[in-house]
Coordinates of C-alpha atoms in Angstrom, one line a residue:
M1 CA -5.1 74.6 -24.5
I2 CA -4.3 70.9 -24.3
S3 CA -3.6 69.2 -27.5
N4 CA -5.3 66.0 -28.8
A5 CA -2.0 64.1 -28.5
T6 CA -1.7 65.1 -24.8
R7 CA -5.3 63.9 -24.1
S8 CA -4.7 60.6 -25.9
R9 CA -1.5 60.0 -23.9
A10 CA -3.2 60.8 -20.7
S11 CA -6.1 58.5 -21.6
R12 CA -3.7 55.6 -22.2
E13 CA -1.9 56.2 -18.9
R14 CA -5.2 56.0 -17.0
R15 CA -6.3 52.8 -18.8
P16 CA -5.6 49.7 -16.6
L17 CA -2.8 47.4 -17.8
T18 CA -4.3 44.2 -19.3
I19 CA -2.6 41.2 -20.8
R20 CA -4.4 39.6 -23.6
L21 CA -3.8 35.9 -24.0
N22 CA -4.9 33.7 -26.9
Y23 CA -7.1 30.6 -26.4
R24 CA -4.1 28.2 -26.4
A25 CA -2.3 30.1 -23.6
Q26 CA -5.4 30.3 -21.5
R27 CA -6.0 26.6 -21.9
Y28 CA -2.5 25.8 -20.8
I29 CA -2.7 28.1 -17.8
F30 CA -6.0 26.4 -16.8
I31 CA -4.5 22.9 -17.2
Y32 CA -1.4 23.7 -15.0
L33 CA -3.5 25.5 -12.4
M34 CA -5.7 22.4 -12.1
L35 CA -2.6 20.2 -11.9
G36 CA -1.1 22.5 -9.3
V37 CA -4.1 22.1 -6.9
P38 CA -3.5 18.4 -6.1
L39 CA 0.2 19.0 -6.0
L40 CA -0.3 21.8 -3.4
Y41 CA -2.6 19.4 -1.4
F42 CA 0.1 16.7 -1.5
L43 CA 2.8 19.2 -0.3
L44 CA 0.6 20.4 2.6
T45 CA -0.7 17.0 3.8
R46 CA 2.2 14.6 3.0
L47 CA 5.5 16.2 2.2
I48 CA 5.6 18.9 4.9
P49 CA 4.4 16.5 7.7
I50 CA 7.1 14.0 6.6
L51 CA 9.8 16.7 6.8
Y52 CA 8.4 17.9 10.1
S53 CA 8.5 14.3 11.6
F54 CA 12.2 14.2 10.7
N55 CA 12.6 17.3 12.9
I56 CA 10.5 15.8 15.8
S57 CA 12.6 12.5 15.7
L58 CA 15.7 14.5 16.7
R59 CA 14.1 16.1 19.7
E60 CA 12.7 15.2 23.1
W61 CA 9.1 16.1 22.2
D62 CA 6.8 16.4 25.3
V63 CA 3.4 17.5 24.2
L64 CA 2.8 19.3 27.5
S65 CA 6.1 21.2 27.5
P66 CA 6.9 24.2 25.4
E67 CA 10.6 23.2 25.4
K68 CA 11.6 20.7 22.7
P69 CA 15.3 20.2 23.3
Y70 CA 17.5 18.7 20.5
V71 CA 18.7 15.2 21.4
G72 CA 20.3 14.1 18.2
W73 CA 20.1 10.3 17.5
A74 CA 19.1 9.5 21.1
N75 CA 15.5 8.5 20.0
F76 CA 16.9 6.1 17.4
S77 CA 19.4 4.5 19.8
G78 CA 16.6 4.2 22.4
L79 CA 14.3 2.5 19.8
F80 CA 16.8 -0.2 18.8
A81 CA 17.6 -0.9 22.5
D82 CA 13.8 -1.5 23.0
E83 CA 12.9 -5.2 22.8
A84 CA 9.3 -4.4 21.8
F85 CA 10.5 -2.3 18.9
R86 CA 12.9 -5.1 17.7
K87 CA 10.0 -7.6 18.0
S88 CA 7.7 -5.3 16.0
L89 CA 10.3 -5.0 13.3
A90 CA 10.8 -8.8 13.1
N91 CA 7.0 -9.3 12.9
T92 CA 6.7 -6.7 10.1
F93 CA 9.3 -8.6 8.1
L94 CA 7.5 -11.8 8.8
F95 CA 4.2 -10.4 7.5
V96 CA 6.0 -9.1 4.3
A97 CA 7.7 -12.5 3.8
V98 CA 4.5 -14.5 4.2
G99 CA 2.0 -12.0 2.8
I100 CA 3.5 -10.9 -0.5
P101 CA 4.1 -14.4 -2.0
G102 CA 0.8 -15.7 -0.7
Q103 CA -1.2 -12.7 -2.0
L104 CA 0.5 -12.8 -5.4
A105 CA 0.2 -16.6 -5.8
A106 CA -3.5 -16.6 -4.8
G107 CA -4.4 -13.7 -7.0
L108 CA -2.5 -15.2 -10.0
V109 CA -4.2 -18.6 -9.6
V110 CA -7.7 -17.1 -9.4
A111 CA -6.9 -14.9 -12.4
L112 CA -5.7 -17.8 -14.5
L113 CA -8.8 -19.8 -13.7
L114 CA -11.1 -16.9 -14.5
H115 CA -9.1 -16.1 -17.7
N116 CA -9.8 -19.6 -19.0
A117 CA -13.5 -19.7 -17.8
N118 CA -16.1 -19.3 -20.5
R119 CA -19.2 -18.9 -18.3
L120 CA -20.1 -16.9 -15.2
R121 CA -16.8 -15.1 -15.4
G122 CA -18.3 -11.7 -14.4
F123 CA -20.1 -13.4 -11.4
F124 CA -17.0 -15.0 -10.0
R125 CA -15.0 -11.8 -10.6
T126 CA -17.5 -9.9 -8.5
V127 CA -17.6 -12.5 -5.8
Y128 CA -13.8 -12.5 -5.4
F129 CA -13.6 -8.7 -5.4
I130 CA -16.3 -8.2 -2.7
P131 CA -13.9 -8.9 0.2
Y132 CA -11.5 -6.2 -1.0
V133 CA -14.2 -3.5 -0.7
T134 CA -15.5 -4.9 2.6
N135 CA -14.6 -3.0 5.7
I136 CA -11.4 -4.3 7.3
V137 CA -12.7 -4.2 10.8
A138 CA -15.8 -6.3 9.8
V139 CA -13.6 -8.9 8.0
S140 CA -11.2 -9.0 10.9
W141 CA -14.0 -9.6 13.5
V142 CA -15.5 -12.4 11.3
F143 CA -12.1 -14.1 11.2
R144 CA -11.8 -13.6 15.0
W145 CA -15.2 -15.2 15.7
L146 CA -14.6 -18.1 13.4
L147 CA -11.2 -18.8 15.0
M148 CA -12.2 -18.5 18.6
P149 CA -11.4 -21.5 20.9
N150 CA -15.1 -22.4 20.7
G151 CA -15.6 -21.0 17.2
W152 CA -16.9 -22.6 14.0
V153 CA -13.4 -23.8 12.8
N154 CA -12.5 -25.6 16.0
G155 CA -16.0 -27.1 16.0
Q156 CA -15.4 -28.6 12.5
L157 CA -11.9 -29.8 13.6
L158 CA -13.5 -31.6 16.5
N159 CA -16.1 -33.2 14.3
L160 CA -13.4 -34.6 12.1
G161 CA -11.6 -36.0 15.1
L162 CA -8.8 -33.5 15.1
P163 CA -7.6 -31.5 18.1
A164 CA -8.8 -27.9 18.5
Q165 CA -6.2 -25.2 17.7
P166 CA -5.5 -22.0 19.7
F167 CA -5.1 -19.9 16.5
L168 CA -5.1 -16.2 17.7
Q169 CA -4.3 -17.4 21.3
S170 CA -1.0 -18.9 20.2
P171 CA 2.2 -16.8 19.6
D172 CA 3.2 -19.3 17.0
Q173 CA 0.0 -19.3 15.0
A174 CA -1.4 -15.8 15.5
P175 CA 1.0 -14.0 13.0
F176 CA 0.1 -16.5 10.2
V177 CA -3.6 -16.3 11.0
V178 CA -3.5 -12.5 10.7
A179 CA -1.5 -12.7 7.5
L180 CA -4.0 -15.3 6.1
S181 CA -6.9 -12.9 6.7
M182 CA -5.0 -10.1 4.9
I183 CA -4.2 -12.4 2.0
W184 CA -7.9 -13.5 1.8
Q185 CA -9.1 -9.9 1.7
S186 CA -6.7 -8.8 -1.0
V187 CA -7.1 -11.7 -3.4
G188 CA -9.8 -9.8 -5.4
F189 CA -7.6 -6.8 -6.0
Q190 CA -4.6 -9.0 -7.2
M191 CA -7.0 -11.1 -9.3
L192 CA -8.2 -8.0 -11.1
I193 CA -4.7 -6.7 -11.8
F194 CA -3.5 -10.1 -13.0
L195 CA -6.6 -10.5 -15.2
T196 CA -5.8 -7.2 -16.9
G197 CA -2.3 -8.3 -17.5
L198 CA -3.3 -11.7 -18.9
E199 CA -5.8 -10.1 -21.3
G200 CA -2.9 -8.0 -22.6
I201 CA -0.8 -11.0 -23.7
P202 CA -1.3 -11.7 -27.4
K203 CA -2.7 -15.1 -28.0
M204 CA -0.4 -15.8 -31.0
Y205 CA 2.5 -16.4 -28.6
H206 CA 0.7 -19.3 -26.8
E207 CA -0.6 -20.6 -30.2
A208 CA 2.9 -20.6 -31.7
A209 CA 4.4 -22.3 -28.6
H210 CA 1.5 -24.9 -28.7
I211 CA 2.3 -25.7 -32.3
D212 CA 6.0 -26.1 -31.4
G213 CA 5.0 -28.7 -28.8
A214 CA 5.3 -26.7 -25.6
N215 CA 3.0 -28.0 -22.8
A216 CA 0.9 -25.8 -20.5
W217 CA 3.5 -25.5 -17.8
R218 CA 6.2 -24.5 -20.3
R219 CA 3.9 -21.9 -21.9
F220 CA 3.1 -20.5 -18.5
R221 CA 6.7 -20.4 -17.4
H222 CA 8.3 -19.0 -20.5
I223 CA 5.5 -16.8 -21.9
T224 CA 2.9 -15.9 -19.3
V225 CA 5.2 -15.1 -16.4
P226 CA 7.8 -13.1 -18.3
L227 CA 5.1 -11.0 -20.0
L228 CA 3.3 -10.5 -16.7
N229 CA 6.5 -9.0 -15.2
P230 CA 5.3 -5.4 -15.1
V231 CA 2.0 -6.5 -13.4
I232 CA 3.9 -8.7 -10.9
L233 CA 6.2 -5.7 -10.1
F234 CA 3.2 -3.4 -9.5
S235 CA 1.4 -6.0 -7.4
A236 CA 4.5 -6.7 -5.3
V237 CA 5.1 -3.0 -4.6
I238 CA 1.5 -2.4 -3.6
A239 CA 1.4 -5.6 -1.5
G240 CA 4.7 -4.8 0.1
I241 CA 3.7 -1.3 1.2
S242 CA 0.4 -2.6 2.6
Y243 CA 2.1 -5.3 4.7
L244 CA 4.8 -2.8 5.9
Q245 CA 1.9 -0.6 7.1
A246 CA -0.3 -3.4 8.6
F247 CA -2.4 -1.9 11.4
S248 CA -6.2 -2.3 11.2
H249 CA -6.1 -6.1 11.1
I250 CA -3.8 -6.1 14.2
V251 CA -6.0 -3.8 16.2
S252 CA -9.2 -5.7 15.3
M253 CA -8.0 -9.3 15.5
T254 CA -5.6 -9.3 18.5
Q255 CA -5.3 -8.0 22.0
D256 CA -2.8 -5.2 22.0
G257 CA -0.6 -6.9 19.3
G258 CA -0.5 -10.2 21.3
P259 CA -0.1 -12.8 22.5
L260 CA 3.3 -11.9 23.8
N261 CA 3.8 -9.2 21.1
S262 CA 3.7 -11.9 18.4
T263 CA 1.5 -9.8 16.1
R264 CA 2.8 -6.3 17.0
T265 CA 3.9 -4.6 13.8
L266 CA 6.0 -1.5 13.3
V267 CA 3.0 0.8 12.6
Y268 CA 1.1 -0.6 15.7
H269 CA 4.3 0.1 17.8
I270 CA 4.3 3.7 16.4
Y271 CA 0.7 4.1 17.4
K272 CA 1.4 2.8 20.9
L273 CA 4.4 5.2 21.3
A274 CA 2.5 8.3 20.0
F275 CA -1.0 7.9 21.4
K276 CA -0.6 5.6 24.4
N277 CA 2.8 6.7 25.8
F278 CA 2.7 10.2 24.3
D279 CA 6.4 9.8 23.3
M280 CA 6.3 11.8 20.1
G281 CA 10.1 11.8 19.7
S282 CA 10.4 8.0 19.7
A283 CA 7.3 7.7 17.6
S284 CA 8.6 10.0 14.9
A285 CA 12.0 8.2 15.0
A286 CA 10.1 4.9 14.4
T287 CA 8.2 6.6 11.5
V288 CA 11.5 7.6 9.9
V289 CA 12.6 4.0 10.2
L290 CA 9.4 2.9 8.5
F291 CA 9.9 5.5 5.8
V292 CA 13.4 4.3 5.1
L293 CA 12.2 0.6 5.1
I294 CA 9.4 1.3 2.5
L295 CA 11.7 3.3 0.3
A296 CA 14.5 0.7 0.4
F297 CA 12.0 -2.2 -0.1
T298 CA 10.4 -0.5 -3.1
L299 CA 13.7 0.3 -4.7
L300 CA 14.9 -3.3 -4.1
Q301 CA 11.7 -4.6 -5.8
L302 CA 12.2 -2.3 -8.7
K303 CA 15.8 -3.5 -9.1
I304 CA 15.0 -7.2 -9.0
L305 CA 11.6 -7.4 -10.8
N306 CA 11.9 -4.6 -13.4
R307 CA 13.1 -6.6 -16.3
K308 CA 12.1 -5.9 -19.9
V309 CA 10.9 -8.9 -22.0
E310 CA 10.6 -8.8 -25.7
Y311 CA 9.6 -11.6 -28.1

C-alpha cells in the first residue's frame, strides 16, 4: 500500500517546473527584451556587414568565382595608386570643407532671424524646413534644370548684361554648385536644431550683458556662441557624416561624377567599383577607408568642439 507521503512526493515530481516572478521582475524582463530587439537588428544589419566587409577587403573577391584568395593589403595599395580614387578622396574633403561651414552658418543665420521674429514665425519655419523633407532627386533635378547652359539662371545673367556661366559643365564650378544645393536643402534641419538651442539660453544672460553695455555682436560672440556649443557640435557631426557620404546629389546632378571626375566622391567611387566594375575587394577596401575617415573626423570634432561652458 502506498503511503500518502509517497503519493504527495510523486505528485510534486510530475508537476512541471515553474518560476514565479513578481510584477517588477516581469516588467524589467519585458523592458530589456524590447531593448534587445533593435539591438539585435543593429547587429544583423550594421555590425556584422561592417565586419564582413573588412574580410572582403583583404581578399580578391570575384562574384562569379567560388575561390576568394587572401591578398592582404593589395586592395588598399591598389586603391591609393588609382588616380580616380585619389581624386574622389580630394573631392570628398572639398565637400566637407565647403559644406559644413556653409550649412552651419546658413542654419544659424536663419535661426537667429526667426528667434527674433514676432510674427509669422511658424510659417517661415515651415517654409525653410520643406526642402529638407523634399526628395533629394527632385531637388537635384530642379537645380540641374535651373543651371543648364540655357537655363533660368543663365537667362537672368544675360538679362543683366553678365556672361553666361557653365556651372555643372565646368570642373571648377561643378563641385561648388553641388555643395550649394546640399547646403540649401539642409538649411531647414540646421535652422530647427539651432532654434532649439537658442530657446534654451536663459534671457537673463543677455539682459545682464545689455545692462553692462555689451552690444549685440559681443553678446552673440561671448554668450550665444559658447552656450550653443553642444548644438554646434551635434550639427557639425551630422553635417560631416552627410558630406562624407555624399552620393544622391552626385548621381542626379552630374554625368558620372563629372566633368573630369570633379564631383566624384568617395561613396560614388565605391558604387562604381562594386556595381559597375564588380570589383568587390577594392570596393570593400574603399569602404574601410571611408569608415576610418568618418570615425577619425567625428572624434576630431568631439575633441575640438566639445567644450563645457558655465556662467
